[in-house]
Tab-separated table of C-alpha atoms in Angstrom:
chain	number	residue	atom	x	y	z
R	1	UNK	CA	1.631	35.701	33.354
R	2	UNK	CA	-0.326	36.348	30.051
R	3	UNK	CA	-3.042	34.122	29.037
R	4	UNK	CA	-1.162	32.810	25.791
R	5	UNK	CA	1.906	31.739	28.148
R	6	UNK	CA	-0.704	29.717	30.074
R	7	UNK	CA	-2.591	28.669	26.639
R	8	UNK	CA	1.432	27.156	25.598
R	9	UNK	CA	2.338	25.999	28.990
R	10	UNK	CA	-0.490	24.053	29.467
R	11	UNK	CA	-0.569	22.281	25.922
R	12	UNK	CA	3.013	21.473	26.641
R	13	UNK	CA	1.938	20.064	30.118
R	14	UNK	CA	-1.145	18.051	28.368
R	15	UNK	CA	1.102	16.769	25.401
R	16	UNK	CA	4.171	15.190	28.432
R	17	UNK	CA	1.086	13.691	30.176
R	18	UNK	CA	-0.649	12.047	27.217
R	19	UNK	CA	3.561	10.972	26.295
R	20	UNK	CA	3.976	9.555	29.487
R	21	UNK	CA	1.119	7.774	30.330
R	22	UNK	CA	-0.803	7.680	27.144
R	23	UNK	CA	-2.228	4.129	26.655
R	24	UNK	CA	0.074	2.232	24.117
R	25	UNK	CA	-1.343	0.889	21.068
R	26	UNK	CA	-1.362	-3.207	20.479
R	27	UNK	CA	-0.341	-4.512	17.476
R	28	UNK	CA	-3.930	-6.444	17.441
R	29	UNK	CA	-5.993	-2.860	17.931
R	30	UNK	CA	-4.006	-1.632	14.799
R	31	UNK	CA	-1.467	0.282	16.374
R	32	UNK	CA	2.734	0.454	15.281
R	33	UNK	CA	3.398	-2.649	13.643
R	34	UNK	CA	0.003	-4.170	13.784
R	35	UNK	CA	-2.389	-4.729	10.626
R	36	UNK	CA	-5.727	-3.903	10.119
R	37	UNK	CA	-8.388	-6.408	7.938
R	38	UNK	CA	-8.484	-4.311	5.513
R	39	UNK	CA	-4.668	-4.305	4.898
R	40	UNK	CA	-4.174	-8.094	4.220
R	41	UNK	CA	-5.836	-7.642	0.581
R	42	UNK	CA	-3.660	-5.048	-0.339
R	43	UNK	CA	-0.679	-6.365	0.984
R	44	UNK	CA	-1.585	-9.771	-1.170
R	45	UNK	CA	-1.805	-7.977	-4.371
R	46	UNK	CA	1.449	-7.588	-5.627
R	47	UNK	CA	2.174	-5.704	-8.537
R	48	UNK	CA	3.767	-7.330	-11.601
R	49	UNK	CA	5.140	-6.188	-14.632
R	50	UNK	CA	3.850	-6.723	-18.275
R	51	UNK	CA	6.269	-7.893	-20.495
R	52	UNK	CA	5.085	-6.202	-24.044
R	53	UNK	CA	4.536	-2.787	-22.753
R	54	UNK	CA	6.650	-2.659	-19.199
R	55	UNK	CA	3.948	-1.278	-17.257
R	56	UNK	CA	2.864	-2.345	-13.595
R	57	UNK	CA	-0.605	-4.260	-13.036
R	58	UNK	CA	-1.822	-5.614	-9.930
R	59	UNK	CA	-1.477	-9.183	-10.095
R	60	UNK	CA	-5.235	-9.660	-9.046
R	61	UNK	CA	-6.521	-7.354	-11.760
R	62	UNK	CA	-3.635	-8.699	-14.436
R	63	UNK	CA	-4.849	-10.707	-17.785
R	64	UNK	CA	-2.649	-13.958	-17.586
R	65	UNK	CA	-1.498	-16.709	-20.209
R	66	UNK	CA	0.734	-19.369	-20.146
R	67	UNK	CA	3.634	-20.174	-22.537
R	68	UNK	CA	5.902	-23.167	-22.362
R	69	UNK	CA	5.168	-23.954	-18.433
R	70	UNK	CA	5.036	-20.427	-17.486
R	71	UNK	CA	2.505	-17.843	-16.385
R	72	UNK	CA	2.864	-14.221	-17.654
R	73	UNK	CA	0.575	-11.227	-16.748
R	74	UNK	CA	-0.384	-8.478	-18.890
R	75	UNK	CA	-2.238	-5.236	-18.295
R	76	UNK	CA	-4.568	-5.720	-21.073
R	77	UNK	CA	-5.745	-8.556	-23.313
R	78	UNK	CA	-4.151	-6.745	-26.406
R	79	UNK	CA	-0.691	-7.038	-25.018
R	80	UNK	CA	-1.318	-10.566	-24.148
R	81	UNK	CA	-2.342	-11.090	-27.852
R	82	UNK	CA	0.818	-9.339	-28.795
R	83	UNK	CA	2.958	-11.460	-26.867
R	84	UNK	CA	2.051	-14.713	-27.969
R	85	UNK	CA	2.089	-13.607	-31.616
R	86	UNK	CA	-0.903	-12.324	-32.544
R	87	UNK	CA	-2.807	-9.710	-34.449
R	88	UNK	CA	-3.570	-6.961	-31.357
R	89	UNK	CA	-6.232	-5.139	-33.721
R	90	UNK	CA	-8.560	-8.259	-33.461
């Protein structure tokens, strides 16, 4: 047998072993399924949409206002301005 057969056999043998009886991963140690710490902020931070210009802003990140009872987000302060009316070049 040439050395590459036994180079391919023996990764073949080596990947069925670590298949077989490879430790599986728990969903605390991060593994299919499980979340890491630094996951939970992102997964918090939804994105929303501004309402003047349509684009998407992390909700963290996003200017807010209210107007009658509700809270809107905007990407910038100059949309917000331009939402509730006023002059965005000020």
């Amino acid at each position: 047998m040439n050395p590459l057969r036994l180079l391919i056999l023996g990764g073949l043998f080596y990947f069925l072993y670590r298949l077989l009886f490879g430790q599986p991963k728990s969903p605390a140690a991060g593994g299919i399924g499980g979340r890491t710490g630094g996951d939970e902020a992102a997964v918090s931070d939804v994105l929303v949409e501004d309402p003047v210009c349509g684009v998407y802003v992390p909700q963290g990140q996003a200017v807010t206002c209210r107007k009658e009872g509700r809270t809107f987000f905007f990407c910038s302060e100059k949309c917000c301005k331009m939402f509730l009316g006023g002059n965005p070049a000020e």
